[in-house]
């Protein structure tokens, strides 16, 4: 059945870091949806003329956005959000890893998986690259929960074999066997995809990184994700553990893990050779501004990434990050760049692009999601200002679409995700 959503429509079909007029908007717009895909987009009157029999959903209060894309988020960490006063390695040891160890309990894992998927949707995220659990069963629960609601996720069982805590350690042989099973069961099933996910080089032996390499060789369409260059103590320890490496990226590159299917979270402290190599390999970065600020890791050198042509999208990095909202990540990225020495002057258009199409592209889904381009999956978010809020006042007195977006990102806390459609089907939000 074809139907039309009517409202203020904004999206970024083009890259504002490279092209002018990347924002496309229709103040009284229509998006026609047929068989889960965007069938048409334009001024409402035109779309309605094209599909005269199609029922219309009135979404004129607020704004319609493409479903947002979170390129880095941890499923076991929802309940860690807000743990203040730690730097990265203390935060992991004292707050995060103890909770992650509890996911050996499948009942708790299932509960957390359902909760996690619901919270992504309630925040308007419809596609995500997710760090799973160290446990196979818990990771299977994540895939199951995403499939149940039709959420598009790329995820994998996290692997580590040293320096965390014994309950979270695997062996190269065990990890290979468990991941093979998960790949067979979930990779390519509906909207689910598998990502090979060593936690970070600090907690991976060379033998374990070789297993990651073998998996990618055996399944060339798998994704790869991990952490890199987040914190200066972490970087120093990684250099000690891999004395042959000339930089952090090389600990992955030696094992064939730096490719166009790779997404590295953070990269707050990269060297020039690392940026050059990332660009050469077409590997990408998940930029996680609220996490970088909250854990105190540093400010993302966005201009350096742009100069080298290294692609990046936004990640919430829950629970190092301060919540699931990619609108908030957009605002935090904006503020961080204002503070930076050589910061990028981001516009609301950049923020929307980073929260949607940029993420889709770095996940290899740029043709499938990220904008309202006809033919893409109809993943749509309807956002409304809370009644009586500052955002509502702003929405009543707008001068331009860029103003609308600027207000939306800045006052994101007063924006309610009213409805979410996944491939044209309304998703449950509670
Ligand atoms: N590095 C290794 N593990 C983690 C994690 O869970 N969160 C963040 N932010 N960095 C990490
Ligand atoms: Zn992370």
Coordinates of C-alpha atoms and ligand atoms in Angstrom, one line a residue:
X1 CA 0.0 0.0 0.0
X2 CA 1.2 3.5 -0.8
X3 CA 0.8 6.3 1.7
X4 CA 2.1 9.9 2.1
X5 CA 3.7 11.7 5.0
X6 CA 3.0 15.4 4.9
X7 CA 5.1 17.9 6.7
X8 CA 8.2 19.9 6.9
X9 CA 10.8 17.7 5.2
X10 CA 14.6 18.2 5.5
X11 CA 17.4 16.0 4.4
X12 CA 21.0 16.2 3.0
X13 CA 21.3 14.2 -0.2
X14 CA 24.6 15.9 -0.9
X15 CA 27.8 16.3 1.2
X16 CA 28.0 19.9 2.6
X17 CA 31.7 19.4 3.3
X18 CA 32.2 19.2 -0.5
X19 CA 29.2 20.7 -2.2
X20 CA 27.1 23.9 -1.9
X21 CA 23.3 23.6 -1.3
X22 CA 23.6 20.2 0.2
X23 CA 20.4 20.7 2.2
X24 CA 17.1 20.0 0.5
X25 CA 13.9 21.1 2.2
X26 CA 10.1 21.3 1.6
X27 CA 8.2 23.4 4.0
X28 CA 4.9 21.8 3.1
X29 CA 6.4 18.6 1.7
X30 CA 5.2 15.1 0.9
X31 CA 7.1 11.8 1.0
X32 CA 5.3 8.9 -0.7
X33 CA 6.1 5.5 0.6
X34 CA 5.4 2.3 -1.3
X35 CA 6.5 -1.2 -0.3
X36 CA 8.9 0.0 2.3
X37 CA 10.7 2.4 0.0
X38 CA 10.7 6.1 -0.8
X39 CA 8.5 6.3 -3.9
X40 CA 8.5 10.1 -4.3
X41 CA 9.5 13.3 -2.6
X42 CA 8.6 16.9 -3.2
X43 CA 6.1 19.6 -2.5
X44 CA 3.0 18.0 -0.9
X45 CA 0.7 19.1 -3.7
X46 CA 2.9 17.5 -6.4
X47 CA 3.3 14.2 -4.5
X48 CA -0.4 14.1 -3.8
X49 CA -1.1 14.6 -7.5
X50 CA 1.1 11.6 -8.3
X51 CA -0.6 9.4 -5.8
X52 CA -4.2 10.7 -5.6
X53 CA -5.6 7.6 -3.9
X54 CA -2.9 7.4 -1.2
X55 CA -3.9 8.1 2.4
X56 CA -2.1 11.0 4.0
X57 CA -0.6 11.2 7.5
X58 CA -0.5 14.8 8.7
X59 CA 2.9 15.4 10.3
X60 CA 2.8 19.2 9.9
X61 CA 3.7 19.9 13.5
X62 CA 7.4 19.5 13.7
X63 CA 9.7 18.1 11.1
X64 CA 10.4 14.9 9.2
X65 CA 14.0 13.7 9.0
X66 CA 15.6 10.6 7.6
X67 CA 16.2 8.0 10.2
X68 CA 19.5 8.7 12.0
X69 CA 22.6 6.6 11.8
X70 CA 24.6 5.9 14.9
X71 CA 28.1 4.6 13.9
X72 CA 29.3 3.7 17.3
X73 CA 27.2 2.5 20.3
X74 CA 27.6 -0.2 22.9
X75 CA 24.7 -2.5 23.6
X76 CA 25.7 -3.5 27.2
X77 CA 26.4 0.0 28.4
X78 CA 23.0 1.7 28.6
X79 CA 23.1 1.6 32.4
X80 CA 26.7 3.0 32.6
X81 CA 25.7 6.4 31.2
X82 CA 26.4 9.2 33.6
X83 CA 29.4 7.6 35.5
X84 CA 31.3 10.7 36.2
X85 CA 34.9 11.4 37.2
X86 CA 36.9 8.8 35.4
X87 CA 39.3 8.8 32.5
X88 CA 39.0 6.0 29.9
X89 CA 40.9 3.2 31.5
X90 CA 39.6 3.8 35.0
X91 CA 36.0 4.1 33.6
X92 CA 36.4 0.8 31.8
X93 CA 37.9 -1.1 34.8
X94 CA 35.7 0.4 37.6
X95 CA 32.3 0.9 35.9
X96 CA 31.9 -0.6 32.5
X97 CA 33.6 -3.9 32.4
X98 CA 32.0 -5.2 35.7
X99 CA 28.6 -4.5 34.1
X100 CA 29.6 -6.1 30.8
X101 CA 30.7 -9.2 32.7
X102 CA 27.1 -9.6 33.9
X103 CA 25.9 -10.3 30.3
X104 CA 27.0 -14.0 30.7
X105 CA 23.5 -14.1 32.3
X106 CA 21.3 -14.6 29.2
X107 CA 18.2 -13.4 31.0
X108 CA 19.8 -10.0 31.8
X109 CA 21.2 -9.9 28.3
X110 CA 17.8 -10.3 26.7
X111 CA 16.4 -7.6 28.9
X112 CA 19.2 -5.2 28.0
X113 CA 18.9 -6.0 24.3
X114 CA 15.2 -5.1 24.2
X115 CA 15.8 -2.0 26.2
X116 CA 18.7 -0.9 24.0
X117 CA 16.7 -1.4 20.7
X118 CA 13.8 0.5 22.1
X119 CA 16.0 3.4 23.2
X120 CA 17.7 3.7 19.8
X121 CA 14.3 4.0 18.2
X122 CA 12.9 6.5 20.7
X123 CA 15.9 8.7 19.9
X124 CA 15.2 8.5 16.1
X125 CA 18.1 6.1 15.3
X126 CA 17.1 3.6 12.7
X127 CA 20.5 2.2 11.7
X128 CA 23.4 1.5 14.0
X129 CA 26.9 -0.1 14.1
X130 CA 26.8 -1.7 17.5
X131 CA 29.4 -3.1 19.8
X132 CA 27.9 -6.4 21.0
X133 CA 28.8 -8.3 24.1
X134 CA 31.9 -10.4 24.9
X135 CA 29.4 -13.3 25.2
X136 CA 28.0 -15.2 22.2
X137 CA 24.6 -15.7 23.7
X138 CA 24.2 -12.0 24.6
X139 CA 25.3 -10.9 21.1
X140 CA 22.7 -13.3 19.7
X141 CA 20.1 -11.6 21.9
X142 CA 21.0 -8.3 20.4
X143 CA 20.5 -9.5 16.8
X144 CA 17.2 -11.1 17.9
X145 CA 15.9 -7.9 19.5
X146 CA 16.8 -5.8 16.5
X147 CA 15.2 -8.3 14.1
X148 CA 12.0 -8.3 16.2
X149 CA 11.4 -4.6 15.7
X150 CA 13.0 -4.3 12.2
X151 CA 16.0 -2.2 13.2
X152 CA 18.9 -2.2 10.8
X153 CA 22.1 -3.1 12.8
X154 CA 25.6 -4.1 12.0
X155 CA 27.0 -5.8 15.1
X156 CA 29.4 -8.4 16.3
X157 CA 30.6 -10.3 19.4
X158 CA 33.3 -8.2 21.0
X159 CA 36.6 -10.1 21.4
X160 CA 39.5 -9.6 23.9
X161 CA 42.0 -12.0 25.3
X162 CA 44.1 -9.9 27.7
X163 CA 44.1 -7.1 30.2
X164 CA 40.4 -6.7 30.9
X165 CA 39.1 -9.2 33.4
X166 CA 39.1 -13.0 33.2
X167 CA 35.4 -13.4 32.6
X168 CA 35.6 -11.3 29.5
X169 CA 38.6 -13.0 28.0
X170 CA 38.3 -15.5 25.2
X171 CA 41.0 -17.5 23.3
X172 CA 41.7 -17.1 19.6
X173 CA 40.3 -20.6 19.0
X174 CA 37.1 -20.0 21.0
X175 CA 36.5 -16.6 19.4
X176 CA 36.9 -18.0 15.9
X177 CA 34.4 -20.8 16.6
X178 CA 31.9 -18.5 18.3
X179 CA 32.0 -15.8 15.7
X180 CA 31.7 -18.3 12.8
X181 CA 28.5 -19.5 14.4
X182 CA 27.1 -16.0 14.7
X183 CA 28.2 -15.0 11.2
X184 CA 26.4 -18.1 9.8
X185 CA 23.3 -17.4 11.8
X186 CA 22.9 -13.6 11.4
X187 CA 25.1 -12.0 8.7
X188 CA 22.8 -11.1 5.8
X189 CA 19.6 -12.2 7.6
X190 CA 17.1 -9.5 6.7
X191 CA 18.6 -6.2 7.8
X192 CA 21.3 -7.7 10.0
X193 CA 25.0 -7.6 9.2
X194 CA 28.0 -8.9 11.1
X195 CA 31.1 -6.8 12.2
X196 CA 34.3 -8.3 13.4
X197 CA 34.8 -6.4 16.7
X198 CA 38.0 -6.6 18.7
X199 CA 37.5 -4.3 21.7
X200 CA 40.8 -2.4 21.1
X201 CA 44.4 -3.4 20.4
X202 CA 45.2 -3.0 24.1
X203 CA 43.0 -6.1 24.9
X204 CA 43.9 -8.2 21.9
X205 CA 46.9 -10.5 21.3
X206 CA 48.4 -10.8 17.9
X207 CA 46.9 -14.3 17.7
X208 CA 43.4 -12.8 18.3
X209 CA 44.0 -10.1 15.6
X210 CA 45.0 -12.9 13.3
X211 CA 41.7 -14.5 13.9
X212 CA 39.9 -11.3 13.0
X213 CA 42.0 -11.2 9.8
X214 CA 41.0 -14.8 9.0
X215 CA 37.3 -14.1 9.4
X216 CA 37.5 -11.1 7.1
X217 CA 39.4 -13.2 4.5
X218 CA 36.8 -15.9 4.7
X219 CA 33.9 -13.5 4.5
X220 CA 35.0 -10.4 2.5
X221 CA 31.6 -8.7 2.9
X222 CA 31.9 -8.5 6.7
X223 CA 32.3 -5.2 8.5
X224 CA 35.1 -4.4 10.9
X225 CA 35.0 -2.1 13.9
X226 CA 37.1 -1.2 16.9
X227 CA 38.5 1.7 18.9
X228 CA 41.6 3.8 18.2
X229 CA 43.5 6.8 19.5
X230 CA 41.0 7.7 22.1
X231 CA 43.1 8.5 25.2
X232 CA 46.8 9.3 25.6
X233 CA 47.4 6.6 28.3
X234 CA 45.7 4.0 26.1
X235 CA 47.9 5.0 23.2
X236 CA 51.1 4.8 25.3
X237 CA 50.1 1.3 26.5
X238 CA 49.3 0.1 23.0
X239 CA 52.7 1.3 21.9
X240 CA 54.4 -0.8 24.7
X241 CA 52.3 -3.9 23.8
X242 CA 53.2 -3.7 20.1
X243 CA 56.9 -2.5 20.1
X244 CA 57.2 -3.1 16.4
X245 CA 54.4 -0.7 15.6
X246 CA 55.1 2.9 14.5
X247 CA 51.6 4.0 15.5
X248 CA 48.3 2.7 16.8
X249 CA 46.7 2.1 13.4
X250 CA 49.6 -0.2 12.5
X251 CA 48.5 -2.7 15.2
X252 CA 45.4 -3.2 13.1
X253 CA 46.9 -2.7 9.6
X254 CA 49.5 -5.4 10.1
X255 CA 46.6 -7.8 10.2
X256 CA 44.7 -6.5 7.2
X257 CA 42.1 -4.8 9.3
X258 CA 42.2 -1.3 7.7
X259 CA 39.9 -1.4 4.7
X260 CA 36.9 0.4 3.3
X261 CA 34.7 -1.8 5.5
X262 CA 36.5 -0.6 8.7
X263 CA 35.1 1.9 11.2
X264 CA 37.4 3.1 14.0
X265 CA 35.8 4.9 16.9
X266 CA 37.3 8.1 18.2
X267 CA 40.7 8.9 16.6
X268 CA 41.0 11.9 18.8
X269 CA 44.8 11.8 18.8
X270 CA 45.9 10.6 15.3
X271 CA 49.3 11.2 13.7
X272 CA 49.6 12.4 10.2
X273 CA 50.8 9.0 8.8
X274 CA 47.7 7.4 10.4
X275 CA 45.4 9.9 8.7
X276 CA 47.1 9.4 5.4
X277 CA 46.8 5.6 5.7
X278 CA 43.1 5.8 6.7
X279 CA 42.4 8.0 3.7
X280 CA 44.3 5.6 1.4
X281 CA 42.4 2.6 2.7
X282 CA 39.1 4.5 2.6
X283 CA 38.6 3.5 6.2
X284 CA 36.3 5.6 8.3
X285 CA 36.0 7.2 11.8
X286 CA 33.1 7.2 14.2
X287 CA 33.3 10.6 15.8
X288 CA 31.8 10.5 19.3
X289 CA 31.7 14.1 20.6
X290 CA 29.7 13.7 23.8
X291 CA 31.9 10.7 24.9
X292 CA 35.1 12.6 24.1
X293 CA 33.9 15.5 26.2
X294 CA 32.4 13.4 29.0
X295 CA 35.4 11.0 29.5
X296 CA 37.7 13.9 28.9
X297 CA 39.5 12.2 26.0
X298 CA 40.1 15.4 24.0
X299 CA 38.7 17.3 21.0
X300 CA 38.3 15.5 17.7
X301 CA 40.7 17.1 15.1
X302 CA 38.0 17.4 12.5
X303 CA 39.9 19.7 10.2
X304 CA 42.8 17.3 10.0
X305 CA 40.4 14.5 9.0
X306 CA 38.8 16.7 6.3
X307 CA 42.2 17.8 5.0
X308 CA 43.2 14.2 4.5
X309 CA 39.8 13.2 3.1
X310 CA 39.1 10.7 6.0
X311 CA 35.4 10.1 6.2
X312 CA 33.6 10.2 9.5
X313 CA 30.1 9.9 10.9
X314 CA 28.6 10.4 14.4
X315 CA 28.5 7.9 17.2
X316 CA 26.7 8.2 20.5
X317 CA 29.2 5.9 22.2
X318 CA 26.7 5.0 24.9
X319 CA 27.7 4.6 27.7
X320 CA 30.8 6.8 27.5
X321 CA 28.6 9.2 25.6
X322 CA 25.8 11.1 27.4
X323 CA 22.8 9.4 25.7
X324 CA 21.4 8.0 22.5
X325 CA 20.4 11.2 20.8
X326 CA 22.3 12.0 17.6
X327 CA 20.8 15.5 17.7
X328 CA 22.7 16.0 20.9
X329 CA 25.8 14.5 19.3
X330 CA 25.4 17.0 16.5
X331 CA 25.2 19.9 19.0
X332 CA 28.2 18.6 21.0
X333 CA 30.3 18.3 17.8
X334 CA 29.4 21.9 17.0
X335 CA 30.4 23.1 20.4
X336 CA 33.6 21.1 20.5
X337 CA 34.7 22.6 17.1
X338 CA 34.0 26.1 18.5
X339 CA 36.5 25.3 21.3
X340 CA 39.1 23.6 19.1
X341 CA 42.2 25.5 18.1
X342 CA 41.6 25.0 14.4
X343 CA 38.0 24.0 14.6
X344 CA 35.6 23.6 11.7
X345 CA 32.8 26.1 11.5
X346 CA 29.9 23.6 11.3
X347 CA 26.4 24.6 10.1
X348 CA 23.1 23.0 10.9
X349 CA 23.3 21.3 7.5
X350 CA 26.7 19.7 8.4
X351 CA 25.1 18.4 11.6
X352 CA 22.2 16.8 9.8
X353 CA 24.5 15.3 7.2
X354 CA 26.7 13.9 9.9
X355 CA 23.7 12.4 11.8
X356 CA 22.3 10.8 8.7
X357 CA 23.9 10.4 5.2
X358 CA 27.5 10.5 6.4
X359 CA 26.9 7.6 8.8
X360 CA 25.1 5.7 6.1
X361 CA 28.0 6.1 3.8
X362 CA 30.7 5.0 6.2
X363 CA 28.6 1.9 7.0
X364 CA 28.4 1.1 3.3
X365 CA 24.7 1.8 3.3
X366 CA 24.8 5.2 1.5
X367 CA 22.5 3.9 -1.3
X368 CA 20.0 2.3 1.1
X369 CA 19.4 4.8 3.9
X370 CA 20.5 8.3 5.1
X371 CA 18.3 10.5 3.0
X372 CA 14.8 10.6 1.3
X373 CA 16.2 9.9 -2.1
X374 CA 13.6 7.8 -4.0
X375 CA 14.4 4.1 -4.0
X376 CA 15.9 4.2 -0.5
X377 CA 14.4 2.4 2.5
X378 CA 11.6 4.5 4.0
X379 CA 13.2 5.0 7.4
X380 CA 11.7 8.2 8.6
X381 CA 11.6 10.1 11.9
X382 CA 8.9 12.6 12.9
X383 CA 10.2 15.0 15.5
X384 CA 7.9 17.4 17.4
X385 CA 8.6 20.1 19.9
X386 CA 7.3 19.5 23.4
X387 CA 4.2 21.6 23.9
X388 CA 5.0 24.9 25.6
X389 CA 8.8 24.5 25.1
X390 CA 11.4 26.9 23.8
X391 CA 11.7 24.8 20.7
X392 CA 8.0 25.2 20.1
X393 CA 8.4 29.0 20.3
X394 CA 11.2 28.7 17.8
X395 CA 9.2 26.6 15.4
X396 CA 6.5 29.1 15.4
X397 CA 8.8 32.0 14.5
X398 CA 11.1 30.5 11.9
X399 CA 12.9 32.4 9.1
X400 CA 14.5 29.6 7.3
X401 CA 15.0 25.8 7.2
X402 CA 18.6 26.2 8.4
X403 CA 17.2 28.1 11.4
X404 CA 14.8 25.3 12.0
X405 CA 17.7 22.8 12.1
X406 CA 19.8 25.0 14.2
X407 CA 17.0 25.3 16.8
X408 CA 16.3 21.5 16.6
X409 CA 20.0 20.6 17.3
X410 CA 20.4 23.2 20.0
X411 CA 17.2 22.5 21.8
X412 CA 17.2 18.8 21.1
X413 CA 16.2 18.1 24.7
X414 CA 12.7 19.6 23.9
X415 CA 12.3 17.6 20.8
X416 CA 10.1 14.5 21.0
X417 CA 10.4 11.7 18.6
X418 CA 6.7 11.3 17.8
X419 CA 6.8 8.4 15.4
X420 CA 9.4 6.3 13.6
X421 CA 8.9 4.4 10.4
X422 CA 11.2 1.5 9.5
X423 CA 10.8 0.5 5.8
X424 CA 7.5 2.3 5.9
X425 CA 6.2 0.4 9.0
X426 CA 5.5 2.3 12.2
X427 CA 7.9 1.1 14.9
X428 CA 6.9 0.5 18.5
X429 CA 8.4 3.2 20.7
X430 CA 7.4 1.9 24.1
Ligands
LIG1 N1 37.9 1.5 24.5 C1 37.8 0.2 24.7 N2 36.6 -0.1 25.2 C2 35.9 1.0 25.2 C3 34.5 1.4 25.5 O1 33.7 0.5 25.9 N3 34.2 2.7 25.4 C4 35.1 3.6 24.9 N4 34.6 4.9 24.8 N5 36.3 3.3 24.6 C5 36.7 2.0 24.7
LIG2 ZN1 33.2 2.9 22.2

